[in-house]
């Protein structure tokens, strides 16, 4: 791949530092932090999903 640069170890250690977030999930095509605005059908999809360990 041309034009792709690797990050140095220092850059890797700082990657994402200072950016506060709890969790981002991709649920049914949407990037969400919480499901509090989902309707009952979307909440059921979330509950029916297979949970994978990190």
XYZ file of C-alpha atoms in Angstrom:
54
model
C 0.000 0.000 0.000
C 1.435 3.311 -0.962
C 0.973 6.358 1.215
C 0.350 4.382 4.411
C 2.700 5.390 7.196
C 3.255 3.399 10.336
C 2.942 5.199 13.648
C 5.903 5.303 15.982
C 5.685 3.627 19.384
C 5.293 7.065 20.996
C 2.427 7.934 18.644
C 0.771 4.570 19.345
C 0.935 5.147 23.112
C -0.750 8.533 22.707
C -3.374 7.368 20.219
C -6.771 8.075 21.760
C -5.422 9.601 24.951
C -7.493 12.479 26.274
C -10.603 11.379 24.395
C -13.269 10.500 26.910
C -15.891 7.946 25.977
C -17.482 5.013 27.731
C -18.442 2.741 24.894
C -19.322 2.889 21.220
C -21.361 0.067 19.778
C -22.502 -0.626 16.264
C -26.034 -1.864 16.694
C -28.260 -2.626 13.736
C -26.328 -0.248 11.511
C -26.109 2.653 13.967
C -23.086 3.829 15.946
C -24.434 4.506 19.411
C -23.192 5.071 22.918
C -26.449 4.206 24.660
C -29.701 2.594 23.632
C -31.966 4.915 25.619
C -33.530 6.335 22.429
C -34.231 2.952 20.818
C -37.779 1.692 20.420
C -38.834 -1.718 21.767
C -37.986 -3.552 18.537
C -34.427 -2.197 18.458
C -34.005 -2.964 22.172
C -35.115 -6.554 21.468
C -32.469 -6.804 18.717
C -29.835 -5.640 21.190
C -30.955 -8.212 23.761
C -30.989 -11.007 21.160
C -27.447 -10.327 19.939
C -24.667 -12.787 20.691
C -22.275 -11.213 23.171
C -18.565 -11.712 22.432
C -15.778 -11.185 24.934
C -13.177 -8.520 24.326
